[in-house]
Structures are given as C-alpha cells and as structure tokens.
XYZ file of C-alpha atoms in Angstrom:
586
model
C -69.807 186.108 193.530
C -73.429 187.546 192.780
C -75.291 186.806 190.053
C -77.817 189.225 189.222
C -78.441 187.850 185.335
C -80.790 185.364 186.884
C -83.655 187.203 188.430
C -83.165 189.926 185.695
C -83.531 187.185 182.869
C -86.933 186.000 184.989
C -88.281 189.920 184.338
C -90.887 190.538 181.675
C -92.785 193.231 180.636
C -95.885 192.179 182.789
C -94.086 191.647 186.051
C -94.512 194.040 188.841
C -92.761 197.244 188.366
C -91.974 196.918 191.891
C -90.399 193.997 191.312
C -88.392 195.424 188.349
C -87.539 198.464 190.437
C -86.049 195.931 193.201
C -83.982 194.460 190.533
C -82.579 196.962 188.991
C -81.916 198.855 192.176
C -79.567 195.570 193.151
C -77.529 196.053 190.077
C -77.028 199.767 190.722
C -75.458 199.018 194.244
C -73.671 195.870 193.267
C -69.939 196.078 194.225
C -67.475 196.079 191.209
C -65.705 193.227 192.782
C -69.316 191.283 193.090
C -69.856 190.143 189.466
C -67.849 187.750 186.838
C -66.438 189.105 183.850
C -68.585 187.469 181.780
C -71.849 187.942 183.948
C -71.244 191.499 183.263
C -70.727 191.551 180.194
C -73.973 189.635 179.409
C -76.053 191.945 182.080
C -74.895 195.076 180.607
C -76.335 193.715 176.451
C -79.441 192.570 178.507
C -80.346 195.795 179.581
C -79.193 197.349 176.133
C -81.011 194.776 173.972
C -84.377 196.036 175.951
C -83.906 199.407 176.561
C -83.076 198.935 172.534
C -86.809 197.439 172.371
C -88.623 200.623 173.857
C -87.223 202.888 171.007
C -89.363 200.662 168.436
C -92.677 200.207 167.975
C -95.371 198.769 170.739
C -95.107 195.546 169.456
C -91.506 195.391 170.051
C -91.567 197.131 173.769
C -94.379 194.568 174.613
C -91.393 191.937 174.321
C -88.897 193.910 176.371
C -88.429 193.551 179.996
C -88.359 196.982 180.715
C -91.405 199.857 180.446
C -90.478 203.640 179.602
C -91.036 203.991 183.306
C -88.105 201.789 183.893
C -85.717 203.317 181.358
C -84.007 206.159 183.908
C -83.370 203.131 186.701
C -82.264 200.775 183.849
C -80.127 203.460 182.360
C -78.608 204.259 185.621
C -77.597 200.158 186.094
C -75.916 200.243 182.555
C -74.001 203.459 184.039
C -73.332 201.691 187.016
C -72.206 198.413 184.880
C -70.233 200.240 183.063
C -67.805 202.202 185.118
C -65.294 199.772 184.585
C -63.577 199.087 181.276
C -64.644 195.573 180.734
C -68.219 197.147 181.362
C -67.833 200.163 179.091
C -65.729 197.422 176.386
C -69.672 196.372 175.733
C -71.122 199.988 175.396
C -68.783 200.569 173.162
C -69.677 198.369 170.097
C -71.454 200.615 167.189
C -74.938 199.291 167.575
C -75.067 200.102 171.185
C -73.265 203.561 171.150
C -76.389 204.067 168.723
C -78.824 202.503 170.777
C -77.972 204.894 173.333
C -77.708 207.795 170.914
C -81.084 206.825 169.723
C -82.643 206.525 173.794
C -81.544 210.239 174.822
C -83.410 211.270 171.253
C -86.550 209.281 172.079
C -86.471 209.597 175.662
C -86.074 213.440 175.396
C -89.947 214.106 177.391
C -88.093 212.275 180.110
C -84.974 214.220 181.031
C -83.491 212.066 183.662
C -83.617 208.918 181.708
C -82.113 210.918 178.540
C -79.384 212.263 180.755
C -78.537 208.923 182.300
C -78.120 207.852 178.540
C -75.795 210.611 178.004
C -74.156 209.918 180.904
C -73.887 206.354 180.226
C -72.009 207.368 176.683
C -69.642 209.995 178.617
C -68.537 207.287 180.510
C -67.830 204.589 177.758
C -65.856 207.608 175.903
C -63.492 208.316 178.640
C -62.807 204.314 179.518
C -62.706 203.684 175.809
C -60.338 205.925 173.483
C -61.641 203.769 170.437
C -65.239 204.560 171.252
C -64.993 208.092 170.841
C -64.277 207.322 166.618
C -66.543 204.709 166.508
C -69.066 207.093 168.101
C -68.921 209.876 165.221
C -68.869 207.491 162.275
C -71.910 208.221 160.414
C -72.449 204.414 161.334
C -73.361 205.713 164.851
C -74.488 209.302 164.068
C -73.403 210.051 167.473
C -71.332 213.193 166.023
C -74.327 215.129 164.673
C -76.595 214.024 167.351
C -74.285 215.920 170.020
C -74.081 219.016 167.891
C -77.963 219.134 167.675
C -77.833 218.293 171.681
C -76.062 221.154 172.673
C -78.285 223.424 169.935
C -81.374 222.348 171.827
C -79.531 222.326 175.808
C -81.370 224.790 177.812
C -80.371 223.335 181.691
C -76.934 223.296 182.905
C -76.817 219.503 183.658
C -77.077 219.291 180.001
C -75.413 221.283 178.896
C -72.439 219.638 181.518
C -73.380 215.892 179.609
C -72.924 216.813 176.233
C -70.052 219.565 176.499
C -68.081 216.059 178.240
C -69.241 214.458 175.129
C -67.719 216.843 172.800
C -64.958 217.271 174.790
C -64.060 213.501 174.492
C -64.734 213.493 171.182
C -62.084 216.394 170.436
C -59.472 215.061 172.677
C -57.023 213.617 170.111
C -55.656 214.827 166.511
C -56.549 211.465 165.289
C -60.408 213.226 165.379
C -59.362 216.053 162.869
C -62.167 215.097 160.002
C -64.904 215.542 162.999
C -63.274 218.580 164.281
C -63.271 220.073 160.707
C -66.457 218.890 160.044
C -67.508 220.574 163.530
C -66.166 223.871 162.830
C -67.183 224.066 159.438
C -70.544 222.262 158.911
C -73.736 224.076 160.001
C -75.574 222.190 162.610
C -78.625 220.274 160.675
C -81.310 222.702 160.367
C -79.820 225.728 161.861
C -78.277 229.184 160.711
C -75.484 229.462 162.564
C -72.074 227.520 162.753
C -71.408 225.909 166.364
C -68.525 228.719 166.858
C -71.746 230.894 167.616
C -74.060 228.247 169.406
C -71.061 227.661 172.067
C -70.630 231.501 172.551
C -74.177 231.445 173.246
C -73.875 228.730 175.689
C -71.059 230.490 177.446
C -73.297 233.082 177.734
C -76.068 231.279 179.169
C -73.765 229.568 181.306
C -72.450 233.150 182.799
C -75.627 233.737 183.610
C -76.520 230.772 185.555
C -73.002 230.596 187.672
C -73.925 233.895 188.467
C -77.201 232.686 189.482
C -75.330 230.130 191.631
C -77.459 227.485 189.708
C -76.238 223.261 189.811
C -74.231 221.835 187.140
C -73.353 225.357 185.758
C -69.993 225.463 186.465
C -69.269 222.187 185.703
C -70.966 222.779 182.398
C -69.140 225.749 181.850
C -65.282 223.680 182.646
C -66.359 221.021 180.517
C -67.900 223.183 177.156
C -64.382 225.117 177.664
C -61.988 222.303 177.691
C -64.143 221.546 174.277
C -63.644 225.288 173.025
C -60.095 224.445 174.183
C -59.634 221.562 171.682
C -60.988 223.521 168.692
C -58.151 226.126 169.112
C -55.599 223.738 169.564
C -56.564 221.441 166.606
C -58.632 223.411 164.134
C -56.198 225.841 163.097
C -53.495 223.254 162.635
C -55.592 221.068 160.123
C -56.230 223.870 158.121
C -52.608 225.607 157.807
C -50.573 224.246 155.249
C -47.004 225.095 157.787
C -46.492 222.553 160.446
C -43.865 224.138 161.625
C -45.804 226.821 163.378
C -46.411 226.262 167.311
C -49.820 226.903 169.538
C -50.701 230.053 169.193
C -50.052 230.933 165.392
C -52.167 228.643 163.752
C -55.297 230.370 163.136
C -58.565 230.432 161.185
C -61.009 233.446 161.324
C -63.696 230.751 161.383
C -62.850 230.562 164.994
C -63.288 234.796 165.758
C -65.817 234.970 167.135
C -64.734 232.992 170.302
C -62.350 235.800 171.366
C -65.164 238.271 172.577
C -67.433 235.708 174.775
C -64.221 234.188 176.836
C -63.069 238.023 176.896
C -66.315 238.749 178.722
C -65.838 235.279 180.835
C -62.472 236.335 182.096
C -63.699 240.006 183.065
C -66.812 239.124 184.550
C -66.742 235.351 186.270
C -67.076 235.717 190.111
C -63.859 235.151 192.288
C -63.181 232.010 193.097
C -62.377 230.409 196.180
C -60.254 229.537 198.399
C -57.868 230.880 195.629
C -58.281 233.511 193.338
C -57.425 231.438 190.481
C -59.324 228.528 189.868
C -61.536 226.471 187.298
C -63.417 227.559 184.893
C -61.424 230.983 185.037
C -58.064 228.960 184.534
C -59.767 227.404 181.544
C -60.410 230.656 179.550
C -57.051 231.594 180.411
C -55.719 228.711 178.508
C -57.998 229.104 175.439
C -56.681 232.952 175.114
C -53.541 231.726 175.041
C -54.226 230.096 171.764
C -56.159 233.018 170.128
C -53.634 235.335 168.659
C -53.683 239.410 167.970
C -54.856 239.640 164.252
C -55.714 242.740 162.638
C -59.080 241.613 163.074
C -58.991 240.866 166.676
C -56.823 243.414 168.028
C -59.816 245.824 168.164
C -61.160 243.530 170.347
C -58.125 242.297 172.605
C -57.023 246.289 173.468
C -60.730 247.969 172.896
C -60.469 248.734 176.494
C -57.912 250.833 176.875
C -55.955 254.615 175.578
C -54.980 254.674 172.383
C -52.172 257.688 173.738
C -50.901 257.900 177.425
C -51.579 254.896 179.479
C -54.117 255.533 182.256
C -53.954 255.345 185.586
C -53.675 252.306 187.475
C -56.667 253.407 189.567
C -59.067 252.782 187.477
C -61.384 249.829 186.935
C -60.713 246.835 185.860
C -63.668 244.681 186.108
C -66.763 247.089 184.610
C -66.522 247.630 180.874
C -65.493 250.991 179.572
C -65.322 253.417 176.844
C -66.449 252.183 173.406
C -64.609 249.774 170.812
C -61.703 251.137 168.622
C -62.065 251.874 165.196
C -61.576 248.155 162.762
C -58.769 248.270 160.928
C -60.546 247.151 158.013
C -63.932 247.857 156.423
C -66.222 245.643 154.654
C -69.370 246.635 152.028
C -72.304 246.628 153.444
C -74.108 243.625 151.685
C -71.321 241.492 153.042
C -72.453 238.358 155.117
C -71.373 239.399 158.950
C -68.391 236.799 159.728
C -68.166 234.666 163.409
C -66.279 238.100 164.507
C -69.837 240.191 163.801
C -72.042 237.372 164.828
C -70.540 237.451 168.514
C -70.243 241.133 169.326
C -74.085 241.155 168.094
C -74.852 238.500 170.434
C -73.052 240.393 173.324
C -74.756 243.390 172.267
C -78.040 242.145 172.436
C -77.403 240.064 175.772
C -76.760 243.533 177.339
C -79.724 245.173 175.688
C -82.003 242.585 176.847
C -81.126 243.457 180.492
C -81.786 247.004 179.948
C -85.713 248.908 180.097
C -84.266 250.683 177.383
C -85.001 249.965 173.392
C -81.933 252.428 172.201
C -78.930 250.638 170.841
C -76.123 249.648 173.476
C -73.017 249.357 172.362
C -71.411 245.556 173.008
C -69.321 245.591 176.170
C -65.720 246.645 176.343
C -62.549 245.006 178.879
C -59.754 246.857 179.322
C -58.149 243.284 178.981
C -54.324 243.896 180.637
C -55.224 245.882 183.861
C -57.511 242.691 184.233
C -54.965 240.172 183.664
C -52.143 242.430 185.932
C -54.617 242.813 188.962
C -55.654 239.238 188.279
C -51.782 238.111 188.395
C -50.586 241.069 191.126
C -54.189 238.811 193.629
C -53.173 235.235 192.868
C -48.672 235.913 193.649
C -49.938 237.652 196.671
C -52.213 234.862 197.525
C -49.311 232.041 197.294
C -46.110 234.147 198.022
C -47.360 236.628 200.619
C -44.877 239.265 202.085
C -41.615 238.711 201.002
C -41.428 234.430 200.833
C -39.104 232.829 199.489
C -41.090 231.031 196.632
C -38.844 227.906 197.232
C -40.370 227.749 200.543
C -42.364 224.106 201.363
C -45.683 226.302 202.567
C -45.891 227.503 198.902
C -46.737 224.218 197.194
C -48.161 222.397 200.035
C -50.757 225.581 199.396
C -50.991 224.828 195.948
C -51.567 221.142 196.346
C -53.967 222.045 199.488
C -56.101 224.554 197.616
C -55.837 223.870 193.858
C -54.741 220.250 193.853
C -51.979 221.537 191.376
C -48.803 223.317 191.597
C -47.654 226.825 191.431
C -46.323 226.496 187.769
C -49.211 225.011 186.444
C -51.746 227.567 188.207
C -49.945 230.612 187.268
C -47.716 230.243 184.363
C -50.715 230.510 181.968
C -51.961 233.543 183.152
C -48.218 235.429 183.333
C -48.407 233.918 178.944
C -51.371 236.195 178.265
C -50.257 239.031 180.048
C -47.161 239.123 178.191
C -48.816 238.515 174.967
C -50.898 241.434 175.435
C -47.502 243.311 176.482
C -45.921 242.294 173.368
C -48.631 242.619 170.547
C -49.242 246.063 171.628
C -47.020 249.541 172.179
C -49.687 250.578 174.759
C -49.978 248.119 176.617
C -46.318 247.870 176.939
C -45.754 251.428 178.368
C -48.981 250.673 180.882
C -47.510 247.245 182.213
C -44.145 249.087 182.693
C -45.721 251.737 184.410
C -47.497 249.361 186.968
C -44.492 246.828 187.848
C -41.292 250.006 186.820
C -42.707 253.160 188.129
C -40.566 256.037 187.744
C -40.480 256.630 191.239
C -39.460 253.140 192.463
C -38.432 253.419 195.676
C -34.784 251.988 195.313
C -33.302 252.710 198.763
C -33.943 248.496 199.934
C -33.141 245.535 197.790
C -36.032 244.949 194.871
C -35.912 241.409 195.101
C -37.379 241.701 198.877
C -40.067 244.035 197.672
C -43.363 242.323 199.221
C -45.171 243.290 195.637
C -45.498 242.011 191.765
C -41.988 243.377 191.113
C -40.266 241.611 193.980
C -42.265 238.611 193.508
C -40.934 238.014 189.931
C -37.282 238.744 190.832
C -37.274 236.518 193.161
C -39.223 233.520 191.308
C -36.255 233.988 188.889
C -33.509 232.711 191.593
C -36.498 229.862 192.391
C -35.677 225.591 191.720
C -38.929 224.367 192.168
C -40.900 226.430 189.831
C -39.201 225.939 186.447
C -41.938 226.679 183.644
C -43.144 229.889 185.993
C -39.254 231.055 186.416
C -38.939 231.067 182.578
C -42.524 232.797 181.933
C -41.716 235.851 184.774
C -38.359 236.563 183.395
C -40.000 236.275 179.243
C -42.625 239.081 181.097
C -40.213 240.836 182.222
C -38.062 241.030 179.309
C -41.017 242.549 177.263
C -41.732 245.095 179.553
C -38.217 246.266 179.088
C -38.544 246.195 175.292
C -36.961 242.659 174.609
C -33.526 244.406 175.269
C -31.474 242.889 177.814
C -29.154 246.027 178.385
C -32.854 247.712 179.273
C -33.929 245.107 181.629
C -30.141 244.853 183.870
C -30.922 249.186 183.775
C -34.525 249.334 185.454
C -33.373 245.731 187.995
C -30.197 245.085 188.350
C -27.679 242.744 186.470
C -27.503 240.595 189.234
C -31.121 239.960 189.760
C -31.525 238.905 186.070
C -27.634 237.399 185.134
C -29.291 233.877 185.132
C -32.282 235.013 183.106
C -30.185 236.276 180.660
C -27.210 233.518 180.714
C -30.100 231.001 179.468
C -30.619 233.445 176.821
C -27.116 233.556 175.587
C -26.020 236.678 176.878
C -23.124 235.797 179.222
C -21.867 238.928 181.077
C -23.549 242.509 181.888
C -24.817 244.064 178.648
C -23.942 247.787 178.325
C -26.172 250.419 178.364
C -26.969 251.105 174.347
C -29.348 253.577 172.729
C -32.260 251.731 173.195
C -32.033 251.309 176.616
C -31.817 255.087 176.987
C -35.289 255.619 178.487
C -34.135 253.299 181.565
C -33.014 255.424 184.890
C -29.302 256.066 185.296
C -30.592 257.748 188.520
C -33.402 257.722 190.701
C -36.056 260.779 190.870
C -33.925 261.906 193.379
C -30.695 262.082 191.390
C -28.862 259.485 193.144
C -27.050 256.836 191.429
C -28.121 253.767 190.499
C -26.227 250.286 191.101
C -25.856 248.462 188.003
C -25.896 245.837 189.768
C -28.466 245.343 192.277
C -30.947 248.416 190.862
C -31.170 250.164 194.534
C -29.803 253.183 194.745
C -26.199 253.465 195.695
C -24.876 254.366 198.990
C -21.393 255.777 199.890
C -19.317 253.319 201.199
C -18.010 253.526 204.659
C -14.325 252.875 205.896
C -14.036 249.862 207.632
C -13.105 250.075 211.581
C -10.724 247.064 212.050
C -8.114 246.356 214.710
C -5.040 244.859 213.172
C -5.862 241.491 214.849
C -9.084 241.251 213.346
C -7.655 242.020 209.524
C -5.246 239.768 210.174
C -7.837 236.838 211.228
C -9.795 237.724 207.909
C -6.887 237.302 205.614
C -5.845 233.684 207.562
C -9.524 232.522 206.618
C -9.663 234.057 202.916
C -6.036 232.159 202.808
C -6.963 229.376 204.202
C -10.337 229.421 201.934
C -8.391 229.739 198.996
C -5.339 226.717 199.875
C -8.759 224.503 200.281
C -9.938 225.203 196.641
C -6.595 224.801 195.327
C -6.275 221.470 196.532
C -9.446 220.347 195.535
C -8.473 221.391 191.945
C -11.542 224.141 191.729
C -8.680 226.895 191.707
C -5.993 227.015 189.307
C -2.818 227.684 191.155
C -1.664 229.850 188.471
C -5.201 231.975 189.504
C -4.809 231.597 193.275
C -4.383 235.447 194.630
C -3.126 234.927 197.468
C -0.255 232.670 195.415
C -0.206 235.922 193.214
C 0.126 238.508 196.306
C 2.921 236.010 198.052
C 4.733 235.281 194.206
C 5.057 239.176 193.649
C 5.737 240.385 196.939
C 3.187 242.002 197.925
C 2.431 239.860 201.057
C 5.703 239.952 203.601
C-alpha cells in the first residue's frame, strides 16, 4: 500500500513548488486500491485544513503547505481523493463543504482552481445524499452561494458545475424548504427571481451549443434536469391537494419557464446518431409537467390557426405569425409577472441580433407540427418500413444509439403531443388531419402502413414496449375525440380491441352520434370494414374439389376433438358436436 501522507506532511510553505507540484501530482494518479482507509481519510483533511489556510489572512497562508499557485493541483487531489465514498464521507462534514464553498468565492480570479472546488463539491453531493442538506443549511451557506454562482456564470463549464450542484441539491422532496426558498427568494442583491436567471441561462446556453462551444451541452442537460426538479416539486409544496398527479400541480411563479424551453425544443440542432437525444429529451420531460392554463395557452398554441388547421406543408421549425390575444388583461401599473419577464427577455434576445432598433415581436412555435414531425423522424428512425416493433434490431438500436430503450426515448414525447391534442380543439382537428386524412388510402391493411399511422397500430399489438403501447393508443384515442366508437370507425375494431379491452370496453362499440364525422366510406364510396378499416372487397367463391373440402373439415374436426379434450372447449360449445348432434353432418 502507498503512503503518500508522509512526504505531503514533510511540505511547507517554503519548499520548492516543484517539489509540491511532484507531490501532489502523485496523489492525483494514485490508484483507488493504493491507499488505506484511514490514510485517506487523513490526506484528504490535510489538504482541506491548508487549502482552508489560504482563504485567511497572510499570516495564516504563511503556515499552510500550499501557495494560491498550488490551490487548482491541490484541489484536483481532493477531487481525485474523493471519488470514492469513504473519500467524499470527509468532504462532507459542514466545515469543509464550507471551506470549499468559501475557496470557489475567494479563488474566483483563478477559474480553474474555483472550478476544481466546485467540482470537488459536485462530487461529494452525488456520493453523499446527506451532504446535499448539510450543504444548504445556513451553517454551510452553500445554498445561496450556488444561486449567486449561477447569477454571475458567464462560461459553459460553469455554468455545467453549478447547474450539477443545483441539480443535486433538488433531487429529493426531503429538500422542499430549499426548493421553496429557491423559487421564491430573490437571489441576494438582484431583481429578478432565479425562474428568470435560468431562462436566461438557457438562453445563453442556446447560443453557445449553437456555437458548438465545450461544456455547453452538458451545461445545458444538467441546468435542465434542475429546471426539471422545480416542476416536479415546487408546485406540489405549494398545493394544498395531494391527490393531484405530475402535471396539475402548478404555481404561476414558475411561467415564465414555458416560453424559453418552448424556444429550446423548436430551435436546438438535431441530434445525432438519433434524432432524439439529450438535452432535447430533457425539455421534453419538463413540458410534460407545465400544464395549459389560461395564462399559458397563448403561449403553448400561439403558433398556429385559430379556424381551419393549416397545411401540413408548412414550417415547423422558423417562428411564425404573431402571439394570440391573452385571455386576460392586467392595468397597466401592474408589476410584469415571470410570464412577462420571459417573453421580454426573448424579445429582446431577438432584437439584439437584428441592425434594426424597431420593436420585434418575441418569437412564435407552432408547437404540435413540431412535436408531430419531431415524433413522425424519431418512429421512422427506430421502426423503419413496416418492422415489426417487437423485432430484436429495434432495441439493440436503442441500446446501441441512446443507451436506453424505445419506451423510455419516445414515450415522453408521444405525452406532449397528446397534451397539446387534448387541451386544444385546433390542434385536435390538425393532428387528425396529419395521421386520419380524409383520403386514406384504405385499399392495404393500415397496420402495414410504413408511416406514423401504421407505426402506432402496430406498437399497440407490441410486448416489449409497454409504457409506449399505452401512450400511442391514449394519442390515438384523443385524436378520435376520446370516443371509442370514433376510434374502431377511422381504424378498425380489430386493430384497437386490445386498446380498448384495457379500457373497459369489451366488444365493438357501435357507431353513435358522436362518432358521426368518422368515414362509413372511403372518398371513393366504397365500404368500409368495421373491422380492419381498409376498404372492403367483394368476396370471391371459393374453387374447391370435393377432396380438398373434405380434407379441411377432417383438420377443423380434428382441431376441434383436440381442444375438447384438453378442456379449452366446452363440449356442449363444440360445433362440430353441434353439426353431428342435429344432423346436419351425415
């Protein structure tokens, strides 16, 4: 076993800095296995207790081992130290979670050594749940400190550090009083709530993955998974019904985060190899969460005809037309809300890329035709042609490209579409348009179609897609009005009986008033099969010798004397019993 306390405990502030350097460079490539519990333990307060002694006065640094030059190399030892849990067990204590707190203040003129102190507290959070309380206590003042870190972030990397900070820190419910706190507290010395400084970030962020710049979108995965915990826990804390599930909890506080992830899932570059990947999957999940208000619905369907839906040829990723009336006024002395405060932050974004000083309007996404060409790339991507979505090639792609599986990738995406579907009469008639077209061609099966439509049906006969099965067939259903009579009209009983047996309803539904508007016929007048949904074809007689009719009834015969003995067949419902009990076979 090594022992590196020895020639570290020889150090003092007037040895060689090349010496030091040598040092500390041996503890960063030590081997996990390499050092005693205990050795590491008393390394890792070492390095603490005089990296503690250059945040104090010169008198105190004279007596530490280290200089300021050191501090990045030290820092990056303690990381190093520390990537185990008995490592991070020491971080973790209050007065060195504040020691560290107190380096990446201090240190701030020397941005590597201030990031390895962030990343040195990232590290103890995720090894060590308790840290992450300890680490906001007012003890610590690590809490606050983050806040004003991510006020002040400017470079990606830093951004990445202390969004993974936050992040950790809003994991759990158990951290509701710093969440609340979070949401509802202005940072120290600033106007605006964090709701608006992480819109601002997500911005920036935009900007820089555009830019193809490091760290930004890891920064930008990270400060979403945050964003992500905020929805998820805010709203709950502050609704007095618990019975409510994800998605209608909410608090206006949190508006003003619709319109920046709006413009983040309309504008983020494609991703590859798959057209669905982090961050974009990570905005998808935080809309989820955000519902349609009255005063976010001008927002969510801004984008699109208030009367007939458009065509499905036009654009879906360049913003459009102009924001919908609000449904609701307010005087004009009134403080703007966190609603206001982003769409004048998007506004003035765009103007500042413009020569011109005239007022630009904020930017407008027709929201669904994004989401449907969005899901219509990422099922042709994993079930091209006409696959069977059961098919082994379909999740070894999905482990292969996304490390994930087809349920988790998609499902969330298919959600948000048919929220959009649902919350709006519109968008309803457009999405039905786009996956029911009137003029459907009907004359081959629709669950072989090699396009959105087929792709659903079949994912609704699939076993190894469960959560995506469900989510399809809930799309589905809203297309068609939430009327199941509707939905066996436009696809065929058959293709949705198992959809619908989960759902209660056991047998075909008849067609009702309400599922009037479905096609009896198709555009050319020929009958539709209530059944399959293709369009009916006369049957033809059948051209059988006598020999070969009389083979077919010896197997049915024979097929149904084998089910009768195994005791699947009442004898009293065998028909060939029947046909021989009443004659009818000689």
């Amino acid at each position: 076993m090594s022992n590196l306390n020895v020639p570290y405990s020889h150090l003092s502030h007037s040895s060689s800095r090349s010496l030091a350097s040598s040092i500390l460079y041996d503890i960063v490539n030590v081997s996990p296995t390499a050092l005693h519990i205990a050795d590491r333990r008393e390394l890792i307060q070492a390095l603490l207790d005089d990296l503690s002694l250059l945040t104090k006065g010169s008198k105190d640094a004279a007596s530490s081992r280290l200089t300021r030059d050191d501090a990045a190399l030290a820092l990056l030892a303690l990381k190093s130290l520390g990537k185990i849990p008995v490592g991070s067990e020491v971080i973790a204590s209050p007065n060195n979670l504040s020691t560290l707190v107190t380096l990446a203040n201090t240190l701030k003129d020397n941005t590597a050594a201030s990031n390895e102190a962030l990343r040195c507290l990232a590290n103890c959070l995720l090894l060590i749940d308790n840290a992450r309380m300890t680490f906001v206590q007012k003890q610590v003042g690590g809490g606050e400190a983050a806040v004003e870190w991510l006020v002040k972030a400017s470079a990606p990397e830093r951004v990445f550090l202390v969004s993974r900070i936050l992040f950790l820190c809003t994991v759990s419910l158990a951290a509701s009083s710093y969440i609340r706190s979070l949401v509802e507290t202005k940072p120290h010395g600033h106007s605006e709530p964090i709701v608006d400084v992480v819109a601002a970030k997500l911005d920036m962020l935009l900007y820089n993955i555009q830019s193809g710049d490091a760290f930004a979108k890891e920064a930008m995965i990270d400060l979403l998974k945050m964003v992500f915990n905020l929805l998820a826990h805010y709203p709950k804390h502050t609704s007095d019904d618990q019975n409510k599930v994800l998605g209608d909890y909410w608090s206006e506080r949190l508006d003003g985060l619709l319109p920046p992830l709006l413009k983040l899932f309309n504008t983020l570059p494609p991703s590859a190899p798959a057209p669905l990947l982090p961050p974009i999957t990570h905005v998808i999940h935080s809309l989820i969460t955000i519902p349609v208000t009255p005063s976010l619905r001008p927002i969510w369907f801004s984008g699109q005809s208030k009367t007939e839906p458009p065509s499905r040829s036009s654009k879906s990723s360049s913003p459009t037309g102009t924001p919908g009336p609000s449904t609701s006024s307010s005087p004009k002395d009134s403080k703007p809300g966190a609603f206001d405060r982003a769409l004048s932050r998007l506004s003035a974004g765009r103007r500042s890329l413009s020569r011109s000083s005239s007022p630009q309007p904020p930017p407008v996404y027709d929201n669904l035709q994004h989401g449907y060409d969005l899901l219509d790339a990422v099922l042709s991507h994993y079930l091209p042609g006409d696959i069977d979505p059961d098919e082994a090639s379909v999740r070894e792609r999905c482990r292969k490209e996304a490390d994930s599986s087809l349920d988790d990738i998609v499902s969330p995406l298919v959600l948000l579409v048919t929220k959009l579907c649902s919350s709006d009469e519109t968008s309803k008639k457009r999405l039905r348009r786009w996956i029911l077209p009137d003029d459907l061609d009907r004359t081959s099966p629709l669950e072989g179609r090699a396009d959105l439509l087929g792709r659903c049906l079949r994912l609704l006969g699939c076993v190894h897609h469960p959560r995506l099965k469900d989510a399809a067939g809930e799309m589905l259903y809203a297309v068609c009005d939430s009327d199941a009579s509707t939905l066996a009209s436009y696809v065929g009983y058959g293709n949705v009986a198992g959809f619908l047996f989960n759902k209660g309803i056991m047998s075909a539904p008849p067609r009702t008033a309400t599922s009037a508007a479905a096609p009896a016929t198709t555009t050319s007048g020929v009958p539709i099969d209530p059944i399959t949904g293709t369009a009916q074809k006369e049957h033809e007689p059948l051209d059988m010798t006598d020999e070969e009719k009389e083979r077919e009834a010896e197997k049915l015969f024979v097929l149904f004397d084998r089910l009768e003995r195994n005791g699947a067949l009442p004898p009293n419902q065998n028909p060939i019993r029947k046909a021989i009990q009443e004659g009818k076979l000689g």
